[in-house]
């Protein structure tokens, strides 16, 4: 099993490629990376940050992979900071996937009702384009609202969530997994919709009073590992939600660790 992940390297901050690579590896998946840019840190909460865009380098790397006959079982995209990269992802789907290979899109661009600091509306348009070509998408509630061109709300009812999932899947993907869903104050989790069967799958874990950057990326990495390893959806959702709960519990006692979660300790304990 080989996956290539397209997202940024935030050199410090425990998100995007610095979590996708170790998590997928720990689940036994060979993981290649196509960095979309290099940042000093993630863009959520540090006073300032540097960005070195890699848009010009990406087609050169892709071309060498094509020359070498390298193929993948899945392309997993996350944070993308430059809109020119979306067409490259669509091209990669044609040139770099094995037969039956999957395009998996985590439209990592927003949270808590807001776009991430460095991203503009052209990123929403681009995420819509690759989400339409994807087999599986994993938005959080804010990203889902933005993909659908809807206003983000602080709370959603079960019928609203299910309607949202149907609309997300209607954009193109066979399966949509919506994260950050909560129907009662003590539970937070994820709900999936499978288009072929019309089935909803949900899992809710114990609500944690703190939220951290990078947990969406870790959730997606664990879920994608399970999905690609052929696990049934109820197990995929349970494993990824419970993984995040463990990460948050490890991190909360350390007030100085505000920028991400201590996922390494959870991996080291054998998940
Ligand atoms: O975790 C998502 C993410 C990825 N990459 C960068 C980010 C963020 C969230 O803020 O800033 C650069």
Tab-separated table of C-alpha atoms and ligand atoms in Angstrom:
chain	number	residue	atom	x	y	z
A	1	UNK	CA	0.000	0.000	0.000
A	2	UNK	CA	1.426	3.349	-1.079
A	3	UNK	CA	-0.073	6.771	-0.460
A	4	UNK	CA	1.195	10.182	-1.512
A	5	UNK	CA	0.143	13.069	0.682
A	6	UNK	CA	-0.045	16.574	-0.754
A	7	UNK	CA	-0.021	19.268	1.935
A	8	UNK	CA	2.355	21.743	3.543
A	9	UNK	CA	5.278	21.155	5.839
A	10	UNK	CA	4.703	23.326	8.895
A	11	UNK	CA	8.227	22.881	10.265
A	12	UNK	CA	7.052	23.327	13.864
A	13	UNK	CA	3.532	22.797	15.182
A	14	UNK	CA	2.415	19.152	14.756
A	15	UNK	CA	0.097	19.380	11.768
A	16	UNK	CA	-0.155	18.564	8.054
A	17	UNK	CA	2.764	16.494	6.738
A	18	UNK	CA	4.577	16.268	10.081
A	19	UNK	CA	1.599	14.287	11.401
A	20	UNK	CA	0.340	12.538	8.233
A	21	UNK	CA	3.701	10.897	7.568
A	22	UNK	CA	4.294	9.372	11.016
A	23	UNK	CA	0.651	8.351	11.513
A	24	UNK	CA	0.269	6.631	8.126
A	25	UNK	CA	3.668	4.957	8.582
A	26	UNK	CA	2.629	3.663	12.005
A	27	UNK	CA	-0.393	2.025	10.360
A	28	UNK	CA	1.938	0.220	7.947
A	29	UNK	CA	1.352	2.427	4.924
A	30	UNK	CA	4.265	3.505	2.732
A	31	UNK	CA	3.880	7.263	2.529
A	32	UNK	CA	5.414	9.599	-0.029
A	33	UNK	CA	5.072	13.347	0.327
A	34	UNK	CA	4.553	16.152	-2.127
A	35	UNK	CA	5.010	19.299	-0.029
A	36	UNK	CA	2.804	22.165	-1.203
A	37	UNK	CA	4.859	24.725	0.723
A	38	UNK	CA	7.149	25.105	3.709
A	39	UNK	CA	6.093	27.271	6.648
A	40	UNK	CA	8.020	28.114	9.809
A	41	UNK	CA	4.967	27.024	11.840
A	42	UNK	CA	1.264	26.548	11.160
A	43	UNK	CA	-0.714	29.752	10.829
A	44	UNK	CA	-2.890	29.358	13.918
A	45	UNK	CA	-1.679	31.350	16.877
A	46	UNK	CA	2.001	32.181	16.329
A	47	UNK	CA	2.857	35.921	16.131
A	48	UNK	CA	4.097	35.595	12.550
A	49	UNK	CA	5.295	32.924	10.178
A	50	UNK	CA	7.228	32.434	6.941
A	51	UNK	CA	5.811	30.723	3.848
A	52	UNK	CA	7.878	29.306	1.005
A	53	UNK	CA	5.501	28.241	-1.747
A	54	UNK	CA	6.453	25.115	-3.726
A	55	UNK	CA	3.976	25.414	-6.616
A	56	UNK	CA	6.808	25.676	-9.188
A	57	UNK	CA	8.615	22.622	-7.830
A	58	UNK	CA	5.600	20.298	-7.752
A	59	UNK	CA	5.219	19.597	-11.521
A	60	UNK	CA	8.954	18.792	-11.738
A	61	UNK	CA	8.650	16.224	-8.963
A	62	UNK	CA	5.494	14.756	-10.522
A	63	UNK	CA	7.227	14.479	-13.905
A	64	UNK	CA	10.152	12.531	-12.403
A	65	UNK	CA	7.712	10.151	-10.688
A	66	UNK	CA	5.904	9.573	-13.994
A	67	UNK	CA	9.264	8.906	-15.715
A	68	UNK	CA	10.156	6.409	-12.995
A	69	UNK	CA	6.784	4.643	-13.283
A	70	UNK	CA	5.904	5.403	-9.655
A	71	UNK	CA	2.206	4.852	-8.836
A	72	UNK	CA	0.122	5.167	-5.684
A	73	UNK	CA	-2.967	3.516	-4.226
A	74	UNK	CA	-4.198	6.871	-2.957
A	75	UNK	CA	-3.529	10.578	-3.149
A	76	UNK	CA	-4.345	12.301	0.147
A	77	UNK	CA	-4.560	16.079	-0.014
A	78	UNK	CA	-4.692	18.462	2.947
A	79	UNK	CA	-3.807	22.160	3.366
A	80	UNK	CA	-3.046	23.782	0.013
A	81	UNK	CA	-1.946	27.416	0.085
A	82	UNK	CA	-1.818	28.261	-3.627
A	83	UNK	CA	-4.802	27.840	-5.963
A	84	UNK	CA	-2.601	26.806	-8.906
A	85	UNK	CA	-2.024	23.497	-7.129
A	86	UNK	CA	-5.608	22.261	-7.490
A	87	UNK	CA	-5.248	21.467	-11.199
A	88	UNK	CA	-2.027	19.628	-10.364
A	89	UNK	CA	-3.978	17.399	-7.976
A	90	UNK	CA	-6.517	16.640	-10.729
A	91	UNK	CA	-3.642	15.812	-13.098
A	92	UNK	CA	-2.034	13.561	-10.456
A	93	UNK	CA	-5.284	11.617	-10.242
A	94	UNK	CA	-4.878	10.764	-13.943
A	95	UNK	CA	-1.145	10.053	-13.993
A	96	UNK	CA	-0.078	8.698	-10.601
A	97	UNK	CA	-2.861	6.398	-9.380
A	98	UNK	CA	-2.885	2.624	-9.727
A	99	UNK	CA	-6.107	1.206	-11.244
A	100	UNK	CA	-8.808	1.589	-8.570
A	101	UNK	CA	-6.641	4.133	-6.716
A	102	UNK	CA	-8.442	6.746	-4.600
A	103	UNK	CA	-8.345	10.520	-4.407
A	104	UNK	CA	-8.944	11.506	-0.785
A	105	UNK	CA	-9.485	15.177	0.032
A	106	UNK	CA	-9.316	16.746	3.467
A	107	UNK	CA	-10.231	20.328	2.540
A	108	UNK	CA	-8.087	21.664	5.408
A	109	UNK	CA	-8.774	25.388	5.072
A	110	UNK	CA	-10.965	26.539	7.948
A	111	UNK	CA	-12.225	25.867	11.466
A	112	UNK	CA	-14.570	27.422	14.047
A	113	UNK	CA	-16.399	29.371	11.309
A	114	UNK	CA	-13.269	31.040	9.884
A	115	UNK	CA	-10.769	30.501	7.063
A	116	UNK	CA	-7.169	29.918	8.187
A	117	UNK	CA	-5.123	33.139	8.321
A	118	UNK	CA	-3.212	32.818	5.046
A	119	UNK	CA	-6.059	31.568	2.830
A	120	UNK	CA	-8.479	33.433	0.541
A	121	UNK	CA	-11.757	32.568	-1.237
A	122	UNK	CA	-9.883	31.095	-4.236
A	123	UNK	CA	-8.871	28.214	-1.954
A	124	UNK	CA	-12.552	27.400	-1.284
A	125	UNK	CA	-13.197	27.299	-5.053
A	126	UNK	CA	-10.187	25.034	-5.571
A	127	UNK	CA	-11.180	22.696	-2.725
A	128	UNK	CA	-14.648	22.435	-4.320
A	129	UNK	CA	-13.012	21.369	-7.573
A	130	UNK	CA	-10.900	18.597	-6.054
A	131	UNK	CA	-13.699	17.526	-3.690
A	132	UNK	CA	-15.847	16.947	-6.795
A	133	UNK	CA	-13.187	14.590	-8.194
A	134	UNK	CA	-12.568	12.793	-4.891
A	135	UNK	CA	-13.620	9.318	-3.739
A	136	UNK	CA	-13.591	10.306	-0.058
A	137	UNK	CA	-13.771	13.766	1.543
A	138	UNK	CA	-13.243	14.609	5.227
A	139	UNK	CA	-14.337	18.178	5.992
A	140	UNK	CA	-14.997	19.604	9.425
A	141	UNK	CA	-18.286	21.502	9.865
A	142	UNK	CA	-16.830	24.875	8.848
A	143	UNK	CA	-15.206	23.442	5.739
A	144	UNK	CA	-18.411	21.623	4.831
A	145	UNK	CA	-20.438	24.845	5.118
A	146	UNK	CA	-17.905	26.758	2.986
A	147	UNK	CA	-17.759	23.992	0.345
A	148	UNK	CA	-21.559	24.139	0.103
A	149	UNK	CA	-21.583	27.963	0.033
A	150	UNK	CA	-23.606	28.032	3.246
A	151	UNK	CA	-23.346	30.157	6.373
A	152	UNK	CA	-21.544	28.344	9.226
A	153	UNK	CA	-23.699	27.792	12.309
A	154	UNK	CA	-22.674	27.080	15.902
A	155	UNK	CA	-24.927	24.066	16.162
A	156	UNK	CA	-26.633	21.628	13.832
A	157	UNK	CA	-29.464	19.153	14.329
A	158	UNK	CA	-29.193	15.552	13.180
A	159	UNK	CA	-31.464	16.118	10.126
A	160	UNK	CA	-29.350	19.160	9.184
A	161	UNK	CA	-26.108	17.158	9.441
A	162	UNK	CA	-27.540	14.348	7.332
A	163	UNK	CA	-28.787	16.819	4.717
A	164	UNK	CA	-25.361	18.446	4.645
A	165	UNK	CA	-23.663	15.069	4.136
A	166	UNK	CA	-25.977	14.200	1.248
A	167	UNK	CA	-25.185	17.531	-0.416
A	168	UNK	CA	-21.448	17.012	0.135
A	169	UNK	CA	-21.581	13.574	-1.464
A	170	UNK	CA	-23.675	14.991	-4.319
A	171	UNK	CA	-20.651	17.152	-5.187
A	172	UNK	CA	-18.960	13.924	-6.329
A	173	UNK	CA	-17.406	11.735	-3.637
A	174	UNK	CA	-18.619	8.211	-2.887
A	175	UNK	CA	-18.163	8.798	0.827
A	176	UNK	CA	-18.111	11.929	2.994
A	177	UNK	CA	-16.969	11.978	6.623
A	178	UNK	CA	-17.993	15.081	8.560
A	179	UNK	CA	-16.001	15.833	11.725
A	180	UNK	CA	-16.710	17.965	14.781
A	181	UNK	CA	-20.364	16.905	14.963
A	182	UNK	CA	-22.149	17.210	18.294
A	183	UNK	CA	-25.822	16.650	19.163
A	184	UNK	CA	-25.393	16.698	22.949
A	185	UNK	CA	-22.954	18.735	25.088
A	186	UNK	CA	-21.080	15.676	26.383
A	187	UNK	CA	-20.285	14.065	23.019
A	188	UNK	CA	-18.316	15.048	19.925
A	189	UNK	CA	-17.687	12.884	16.904
A	190	UNK	CA	-17.975	12.193	13.214
A	191	UNK	CA	-20.757	11.151	10.840
A	192	UNK	CA	-20.197	9.467	7.491
A	193	UNK	CA	-22.469	9.060	4.489
A	194	UNK	CA	-21.991	6.353	1.875
A	195	UNK	CA	-23.686	7.268	-1.394
A	196	UNK	CA	-23.993	3.742	-2.808
A	197	UNK	CA	-26.046	2.464	0.122
A	198	UNK	CA	-27.517	5.748	1.376
A	199	UNK	CA	-26.255	4.708	4.802
A	200	UNK	CA	-25.172	7.032	7.641
A	201	UNK	CA	-22.510	5.859	10.095
A	202	UNK	CA	-21.780	7.812	13.261
A	203	UNK	CA	-19.471	7.669	16.227
A	204	UNK	CA	-19.404	9.995	19.203
A	205	UNK	CA	-16.622	10.155	21.782
A	206	UNK	CA	-16.458	11.888	25.147
A	207	UNK	CA	-16.405	15.693	24.603
A	208	UNK	CA	-13.068	17.310	25.505
A	209	UNK	CA	-13.111	20.875	26.832
A	210	UNK	CA	-10.159	22.026	24.708
A	211	UNK	CA	-9.586	22.056	20.957
A	212	UNK	CA	-6.178	22.002	19.305
A	213	UNK	CA	-4.630	22.690	15.928
A	214	UNK	CA	-3.671	19.658	13.900
A	215	UNK	CA	-6.351	17.359	15.295
A	216	UNK	CA	-8.223	17.457	11.964
A	217	UNK	CA	-5.060	16.344	10.179
A	218	UNK	CA	-4.484	13.542	12.684
A	219	UNK	CA	-8.138	12.447	12.472
A	220	UNK	CA	-7.886	12.281	8.667
A	221	UNK	CA	-4.593	10.377	8.749
A	222	UNK	CA	-5.956	7.719	11.131
A	223	UNK	CA	-9.245	7.494	9.189
A	224	UNK	CA	-7.470	7.239	5.824
A	225	UNK	CA	-5.174	4.508	7.183
A	226	UNK	CA	-8.236	2.497	8.271
A	227	UNK	CA	-10.180	3.179	5.081
A	228	UNK	CA	-7.254	2.185	2.842
A	229	UNK	CA	-6.563	-0.882	4.990
A	230	UNK	CA	-10.153	-1.988	4.284
A	231	UNK	CA	-11.567	-1.492	7.784
A	232	UNK	CA	-15.372	-1.103	8.014
A	233	UNK	CA	-16.573	2.494	8.439
A	234	UNK	CA	-17.872	2.083	12.045
A	235	UNK	CA	-14.359	0.997	13.091
A	236	UNK	CA	-12.705	3.750	11.023
A	237	UNK	CA	-14.793	6.412	12.798
A	238	UNK	CA	-14.371	4.907	16.271
A	239	UNK	CA	-10.592	4.507	15.933
A	240	UNK	CA	-10.038	8.027	14.637
A	241	UNK	CA	-12.319	9.713	17.215
A	242	UNK	CA	-10.793	7.759	20.119
A	243	UNK	CA	-7.261	8.458	18.856
A	244	UNK	CA	-7.975	12.199	19.007
A	245	UNK	CA	-9.467	11.932	22.510
A	246	UNK	CA	-6.297	10.164	23.700
A	247	UNK	CA	-4.111	12.862	22.080
A	248	UNK	CA	-6.075	15.666	23.752
A	249	UNK	CA	-5.994	13.957	27.169
A	250	UNK	CA	-2.192	13.620	26.911
A	251	UNK	CA	-1.830	17.291	25.980
A	252	UNK	CA	-4.271	19.144	28.265
A	253	UNK	CA	-2.238	18.927	31.492
A	254	UNK	CA	0.687	20.761	29.804
A	255	UNK	CA	-0.468	24.378	29.448
A	256	UNK	CA	2.675	25.295	27.488
A	257	UNK	CA	1.727	22.853	24.738
A	258	UNK	CA	-0.996	24.973	23.091
A	259	UNK	CA	-0.043	24.615	19.413
A	260	UNK	CA	-0.805	20.950	18.718
A	261	UNK	CA	-1.341	17.580	20.403
A	262	UNK	CA	1.078	14.981	21.732
A	263	UNK	CA	0.082	12.356	19.162
A	264	UNK	CA	3.555	10.771	19.305
A	265	UNK	CA	2.868	9.449	22.814
A	266	UNK	CA	-0.344	7.810	21.609
A	267	UNK	CA	1.461	6.210	18.647
A	268	UNK	CA	4.261	5.018	20.933
A	269	UNK	CA	1.707	3.263	23.147
A	270	UNK	CA	0.572	1.273	20.130
A	271	UNK	CA	-2.455	3.488	19.354
B	1	LIG	O1	-3.880	21.768	10.594
B	1	LIG	C1	-4.252	22.453	9.449
B	1	LIG	C2	-3.176	23.372	8.967
B	1	LIG	C3	-2.265	22.920	8.051
B	1	LIG	N1	-1.292	23.696	7.563
B	1	LIG	C4	-1.172	24.979	7.953
B	1	LIG	C5	-2.067	25.510	8.871
B	1	LIG	C6	-3.098	24.696	9.397
B	1	LIG	C7	-4.034	25.220	10.370
B	1	LIG	O2	-3.976	26.321	10.848
B	1	LIG	O3	-1.943	26.785	9.246
B	1	LIG	C8	-0.079	25.824	7.394
